[in-house]
XYZ file of C-alpha atoms in Angstrom:
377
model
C 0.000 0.000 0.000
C 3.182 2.464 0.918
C 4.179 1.683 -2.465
C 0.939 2.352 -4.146
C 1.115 5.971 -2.607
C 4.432 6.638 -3.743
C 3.390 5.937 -7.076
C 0.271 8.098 -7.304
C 3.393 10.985 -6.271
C 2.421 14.146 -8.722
C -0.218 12.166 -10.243
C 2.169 10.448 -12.884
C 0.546 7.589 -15.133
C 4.031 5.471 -14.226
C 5.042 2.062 -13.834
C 6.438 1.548 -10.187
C 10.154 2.418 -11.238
C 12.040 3.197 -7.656
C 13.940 5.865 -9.336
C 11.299 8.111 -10.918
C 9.197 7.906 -7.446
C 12.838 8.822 -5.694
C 13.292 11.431 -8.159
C 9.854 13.106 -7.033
C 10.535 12.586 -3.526
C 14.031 14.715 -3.391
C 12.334 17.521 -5.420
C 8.893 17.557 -3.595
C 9.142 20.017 -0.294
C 8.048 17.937 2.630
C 5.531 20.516 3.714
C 4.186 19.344 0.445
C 4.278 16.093 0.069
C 0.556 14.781 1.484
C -1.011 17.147 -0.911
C 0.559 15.946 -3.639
C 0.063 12.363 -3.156
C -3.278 13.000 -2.635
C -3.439 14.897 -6.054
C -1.847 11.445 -7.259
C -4.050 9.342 -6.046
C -6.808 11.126 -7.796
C -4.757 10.840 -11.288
C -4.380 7.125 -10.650
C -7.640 5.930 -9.564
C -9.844 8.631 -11.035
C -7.810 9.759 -14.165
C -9.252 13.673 -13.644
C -6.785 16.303 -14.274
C -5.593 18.830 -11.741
C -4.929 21.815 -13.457
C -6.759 23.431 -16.635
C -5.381 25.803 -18.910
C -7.276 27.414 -21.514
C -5.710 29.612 -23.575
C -8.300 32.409 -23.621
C -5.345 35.119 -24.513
C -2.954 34.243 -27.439
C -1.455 37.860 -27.343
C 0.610 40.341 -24.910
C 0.822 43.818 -24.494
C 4.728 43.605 -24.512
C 6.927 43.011 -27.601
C 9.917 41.452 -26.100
C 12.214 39.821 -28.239
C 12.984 36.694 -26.206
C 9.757 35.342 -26.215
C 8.195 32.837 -28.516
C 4.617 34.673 -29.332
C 6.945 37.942 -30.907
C 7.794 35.558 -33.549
C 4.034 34.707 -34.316
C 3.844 35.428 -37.875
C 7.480 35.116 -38.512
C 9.668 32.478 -37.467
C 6.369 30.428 -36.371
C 4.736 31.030 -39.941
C 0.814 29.766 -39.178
C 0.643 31.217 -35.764
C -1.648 34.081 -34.859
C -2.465 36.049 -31.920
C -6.048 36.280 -30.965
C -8.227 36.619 -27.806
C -10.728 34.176 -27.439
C -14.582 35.246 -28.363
C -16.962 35.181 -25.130
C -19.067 32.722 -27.317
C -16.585 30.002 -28.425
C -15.326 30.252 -24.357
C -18.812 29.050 -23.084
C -19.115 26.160 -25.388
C -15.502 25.215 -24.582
C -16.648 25.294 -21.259
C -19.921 23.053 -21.501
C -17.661 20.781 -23.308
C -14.967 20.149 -20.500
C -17.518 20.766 -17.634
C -16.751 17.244 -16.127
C -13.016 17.313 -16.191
C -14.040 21.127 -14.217
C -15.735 19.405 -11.841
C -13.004 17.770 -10.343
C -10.568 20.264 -11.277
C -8.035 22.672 -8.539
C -6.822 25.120 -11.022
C -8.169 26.967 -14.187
C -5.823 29.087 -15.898
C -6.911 31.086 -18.305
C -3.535 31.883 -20.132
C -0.022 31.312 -20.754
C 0.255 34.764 -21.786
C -1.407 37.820 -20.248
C -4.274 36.899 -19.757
C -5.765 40.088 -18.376
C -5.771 41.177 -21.355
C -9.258 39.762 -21.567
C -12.066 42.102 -21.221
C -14.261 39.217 -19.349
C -12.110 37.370 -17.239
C -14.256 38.265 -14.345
C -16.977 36.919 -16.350
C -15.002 33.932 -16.911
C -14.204 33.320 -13.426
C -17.563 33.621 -12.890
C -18.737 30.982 -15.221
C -15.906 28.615 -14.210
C -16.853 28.893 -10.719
C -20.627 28.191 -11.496
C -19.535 24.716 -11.852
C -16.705 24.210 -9.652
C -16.918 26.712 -6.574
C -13.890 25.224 -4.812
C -11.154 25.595 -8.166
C -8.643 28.324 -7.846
C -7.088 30.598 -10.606
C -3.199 31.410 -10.849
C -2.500 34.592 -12.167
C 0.621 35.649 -13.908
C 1.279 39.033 -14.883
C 3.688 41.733 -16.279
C 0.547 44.118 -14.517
C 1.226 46.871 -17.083
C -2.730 46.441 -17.384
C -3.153 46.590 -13.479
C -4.531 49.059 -12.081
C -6.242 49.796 -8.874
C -9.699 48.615 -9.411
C -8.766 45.595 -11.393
C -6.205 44.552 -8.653
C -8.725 45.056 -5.784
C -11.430 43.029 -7.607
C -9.020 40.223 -8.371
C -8.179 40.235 -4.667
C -12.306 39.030 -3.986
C -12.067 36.000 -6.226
C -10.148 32.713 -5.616
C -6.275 33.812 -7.050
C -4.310 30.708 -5.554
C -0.936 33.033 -6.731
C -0.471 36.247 -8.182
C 2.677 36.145 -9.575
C 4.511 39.158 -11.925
C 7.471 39.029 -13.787
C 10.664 41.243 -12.819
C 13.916 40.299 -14.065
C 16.371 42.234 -12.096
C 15.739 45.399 -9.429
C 17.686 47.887 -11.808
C 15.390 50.533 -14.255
C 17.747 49.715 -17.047
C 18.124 45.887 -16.477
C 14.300 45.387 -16.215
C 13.121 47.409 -19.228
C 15.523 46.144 -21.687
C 14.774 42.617 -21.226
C 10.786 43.355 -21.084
C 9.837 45.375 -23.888
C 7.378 47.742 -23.287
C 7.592 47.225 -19.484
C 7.478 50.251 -16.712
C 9.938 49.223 -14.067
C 8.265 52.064 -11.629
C 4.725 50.753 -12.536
C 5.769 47.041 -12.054
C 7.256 47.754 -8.175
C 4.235 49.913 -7.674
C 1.616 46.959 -8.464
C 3.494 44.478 -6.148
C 3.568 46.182 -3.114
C -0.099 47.488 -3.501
C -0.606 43.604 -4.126
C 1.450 42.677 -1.352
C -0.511 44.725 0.952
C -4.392 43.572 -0.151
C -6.060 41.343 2.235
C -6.438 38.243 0.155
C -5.004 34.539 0.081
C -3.111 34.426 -3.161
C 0.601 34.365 -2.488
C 2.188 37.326 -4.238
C 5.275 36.457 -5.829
C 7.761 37.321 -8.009
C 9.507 35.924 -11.215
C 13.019 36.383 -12.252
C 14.305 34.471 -15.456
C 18.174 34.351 -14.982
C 20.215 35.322 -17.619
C 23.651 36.729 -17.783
C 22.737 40.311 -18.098
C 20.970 40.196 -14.828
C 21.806 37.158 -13.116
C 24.707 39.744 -10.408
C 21.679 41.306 -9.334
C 20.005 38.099 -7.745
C 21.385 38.229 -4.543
C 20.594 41.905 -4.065
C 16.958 41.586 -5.790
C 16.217 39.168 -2.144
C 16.029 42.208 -0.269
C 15.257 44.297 -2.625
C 11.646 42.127 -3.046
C 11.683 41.561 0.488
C 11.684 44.949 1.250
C 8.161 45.433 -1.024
C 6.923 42.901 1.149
C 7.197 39.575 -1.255
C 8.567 36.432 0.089
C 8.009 34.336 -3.024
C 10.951 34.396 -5.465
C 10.901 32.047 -8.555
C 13.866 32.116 -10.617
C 13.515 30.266 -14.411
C 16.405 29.942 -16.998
C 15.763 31.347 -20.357
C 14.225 29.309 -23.007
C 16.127 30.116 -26.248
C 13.833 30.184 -29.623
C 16.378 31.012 -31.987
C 20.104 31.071 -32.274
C 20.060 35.168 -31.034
C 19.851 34.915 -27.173
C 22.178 31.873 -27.606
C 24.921 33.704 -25.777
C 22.816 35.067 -23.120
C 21.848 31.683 -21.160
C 23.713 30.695 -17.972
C 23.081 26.900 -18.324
C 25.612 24.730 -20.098
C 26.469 20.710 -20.864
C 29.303 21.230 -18.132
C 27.315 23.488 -15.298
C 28.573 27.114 -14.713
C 30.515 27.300 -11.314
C 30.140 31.227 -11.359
C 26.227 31.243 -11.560
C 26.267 28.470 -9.036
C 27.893 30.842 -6.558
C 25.685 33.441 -7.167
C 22.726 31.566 -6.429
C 23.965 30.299 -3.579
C 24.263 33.940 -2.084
C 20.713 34.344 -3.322
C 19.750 31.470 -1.158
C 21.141 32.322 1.669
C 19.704 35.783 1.778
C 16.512 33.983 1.411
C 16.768 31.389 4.559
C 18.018 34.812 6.836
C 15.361 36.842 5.757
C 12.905 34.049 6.162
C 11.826 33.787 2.601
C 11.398 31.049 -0.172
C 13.148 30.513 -3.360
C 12.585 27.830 -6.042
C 16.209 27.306 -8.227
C 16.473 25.914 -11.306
C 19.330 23.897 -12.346
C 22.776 25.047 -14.304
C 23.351 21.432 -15.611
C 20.584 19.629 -17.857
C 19.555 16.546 -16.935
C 16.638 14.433 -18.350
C 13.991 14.991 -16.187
C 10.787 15.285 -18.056
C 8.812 18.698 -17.716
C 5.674 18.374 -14.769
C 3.628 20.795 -17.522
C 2.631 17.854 -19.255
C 0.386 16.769 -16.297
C -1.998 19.762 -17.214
C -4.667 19.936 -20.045
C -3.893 22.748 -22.053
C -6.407 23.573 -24.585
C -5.624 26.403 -27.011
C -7.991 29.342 -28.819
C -9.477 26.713 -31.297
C -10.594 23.794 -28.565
C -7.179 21.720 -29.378
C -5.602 19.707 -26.701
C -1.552 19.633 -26.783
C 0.902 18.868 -24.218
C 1.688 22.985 -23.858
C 1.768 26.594 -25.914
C 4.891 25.663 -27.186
C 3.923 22.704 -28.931
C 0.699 23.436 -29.692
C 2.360 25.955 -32.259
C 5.283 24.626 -34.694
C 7.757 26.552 -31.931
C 11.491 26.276 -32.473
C 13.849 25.753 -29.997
C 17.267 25.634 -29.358
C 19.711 24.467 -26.841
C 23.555 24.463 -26.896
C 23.838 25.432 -30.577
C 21.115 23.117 -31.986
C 17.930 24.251 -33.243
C 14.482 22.054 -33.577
C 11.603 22.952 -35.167
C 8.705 20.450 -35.874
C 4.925 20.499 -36.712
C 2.320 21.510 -33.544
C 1.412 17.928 -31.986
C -2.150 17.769 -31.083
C -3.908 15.168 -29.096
C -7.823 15.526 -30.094
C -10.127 18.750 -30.129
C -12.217 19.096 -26.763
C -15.156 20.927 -29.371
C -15.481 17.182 -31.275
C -14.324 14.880 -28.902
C -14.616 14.250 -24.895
C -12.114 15.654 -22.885
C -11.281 12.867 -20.668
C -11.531 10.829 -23.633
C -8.637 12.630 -24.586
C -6.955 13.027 -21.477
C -7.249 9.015 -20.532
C -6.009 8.629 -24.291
C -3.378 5.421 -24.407
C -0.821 8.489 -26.513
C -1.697 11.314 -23.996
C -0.622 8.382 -20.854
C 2.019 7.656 -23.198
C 3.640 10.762 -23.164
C 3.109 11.514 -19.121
C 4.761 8.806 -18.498
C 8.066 9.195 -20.584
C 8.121 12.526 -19.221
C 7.666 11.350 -15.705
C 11.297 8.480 -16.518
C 12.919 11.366 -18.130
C 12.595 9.680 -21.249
C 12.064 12.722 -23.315
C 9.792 12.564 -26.532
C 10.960 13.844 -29.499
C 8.934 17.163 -29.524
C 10.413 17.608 -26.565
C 14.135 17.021 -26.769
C 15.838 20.972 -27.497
C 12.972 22.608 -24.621
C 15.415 23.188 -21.337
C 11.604 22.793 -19.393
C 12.609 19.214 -19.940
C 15.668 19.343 -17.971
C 15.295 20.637 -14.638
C 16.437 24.074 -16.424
C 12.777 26.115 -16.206
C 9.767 26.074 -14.276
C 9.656 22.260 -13.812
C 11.589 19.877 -11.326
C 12.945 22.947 -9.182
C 14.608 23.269 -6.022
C 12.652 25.382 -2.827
C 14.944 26.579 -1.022
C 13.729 28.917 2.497
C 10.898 28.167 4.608
């Protein structure tokens, strides 16, 4: 039965393989570990997914050059931004009502998705059928202001997170085109100080035009009143920001060191930090666990690859067709999601046996969001 339990860990579709359920344990904080394998349990024996992500917002007010959606249009030919119509939402809805149902989190973009005119309105309908799910919010909250931020405080937010890459004017707002450094520091300590549950955090993707401010960007968050740090590599696209990541084949001793200031800042002002590695190593990427349905109903494993994204990692670039799993508007979505190819792919992701599609994205090892290390309380 012990066993059983470990295997239901994160909710992966795996065979009982003592090193993928060892793997989970070292990177699961212990604080968290019940919850999760009580998420597993209900991935196991009920096969209803945890977290939801429609992408209601294909778009973002910013232009910045190291993201993937800037190249919509050029470098990914057949992609287009577009924000979902209120009327193709509510049938996408009706359609995926029972995977709701059982559901913790709805997100309603990868991008900014308040952007959208009736995410209240969406909120609202999602919470019609599942009162208890949450939303995460991410945000770059250049479209923030004062009475969107207090109404967002009376709904469910499990996390309001916003992305700032350094504590420096100039450092911030070259990275993040079309980003107000003074507005972004503004919106997280007026979020910081709003009665609600969400835990306000921050986001930092390392890189080696900002990476010497890390240790000083600890207090300097602190000091807004955010305890939450998550620091991400960045995901190269194309051959351009080649020279700007701090990951390599061999490590990197010098970003190593300054992380480890970071982290001690972080465990003497009482705070919590989640690291990436500096060193890839097949780990499979935790996204996959998540239904992610884009602007047209399709179901792929994630944004990137629901677009023919290109990728590249240590010099080598990949670029392949979007892989889609089914359509949630002509097909059921646990139909889909119990699908022998959608288990398939969980579960090489959960061995670190990385699919094809998957083989240049760094999310698949340990480099990103997925498989990091808390560090703090």
């Amino acid at each position: 039965m012990g066993l059983f339990f470990l295997k239901c860990l994160f909710g992966g579709y795996v065979d009982l393989n003592l090193p993928v359920i060892v793997n989970k344990i070292v990177h699961t904080p212990l604080g968290e570990l019940p919850q999760r394998v009580a998420r597993g349990i209900r991935h196991k024996v009920f096969e209803y997914p945890v977290h939801i992500i429609v992408n209601t917002v294909t778009a973002c007010n910013l232009t910045c050059e190291h993201c993937f959606i800037t190249n919509y249009g050029i470098e990914i030919p057949d992609a287009k931004t577009n924000i979902m119509q209120w009327s193709l939402f509510t049938k996408i809805l009706e359609r995926i009502t029972p995977a709701i149902k059982h559901a913790e989190y709805f997100q309603f973009s990868t991008f900014e998705e308040l952007m959208h005119k009736k995410i209240f309105e969406m909120m609202d309908a999602v919470l019609a059928i599942n009162p208890k799910i949450q939303f995460p919010i991410h945000s770059n909250t250049m479209l923030v202001d004062d009475a969107k931020l207090n109404k967002l405080a009376t709904y469910p937010i499990s996390e309001f997170t916003v992305s700032l890459d350094g504590m420096n004017k100039d450092t911030v707002e070259r990275f993040k085109t079309g980003a107000t450094f003074e507005v972004i520091v503004d919106t997280l300590k007026r979020a910081a100080a709003l009665p609600w549950k969400a835990r306000v955090g921050v986001v930092f993707v390392a890189h080696r035009d900002n990476i010497a401010e890390l240790p000083d960007y600890v207090d300097f968050v602190r000091d807004m009143g955010i305890t939450t740090i998550y620091v991400n590599n960045l995901l190269s696209f194309t051959p351009k920001f080649r020279d700007k990541y701090l990951y390599t084949p061999a490590g990197n001793a010098e970003a190593e060191k300054i992380f480890k200031e970071a982290i001690e800042r972080v465990e003497r002002n009482n705070m919590t930090i989640y690291i990436p590695r500096l060193t890839p190593t097949p780990m499979g990427c935790s996204v996959v666990e998540a239904v992610y349905i884009d602007g047209h109903g399709n179901v792929s494993p994630c944004d990137f690859l629901s677009e023919s994204t290109p990728f590249e990692m240590f010099g080598e670039s990949k670029q392949g067709p979007p892989l889609r799993f089914g359509n949630v508007l002509e097909e059921d979505i646990l139909d889909i999601y119990r699908s022998a190819v959608v288990k398939e792919f969980r579960n090489r992701h959960n061995h670190g046996d990385i699919p094809d599609p998957c083989t240049h994205c760094i999310d698949a090892y340990g480099l990103m969001c997925s498989k990091r290390t808390k560090y703090g309380v």
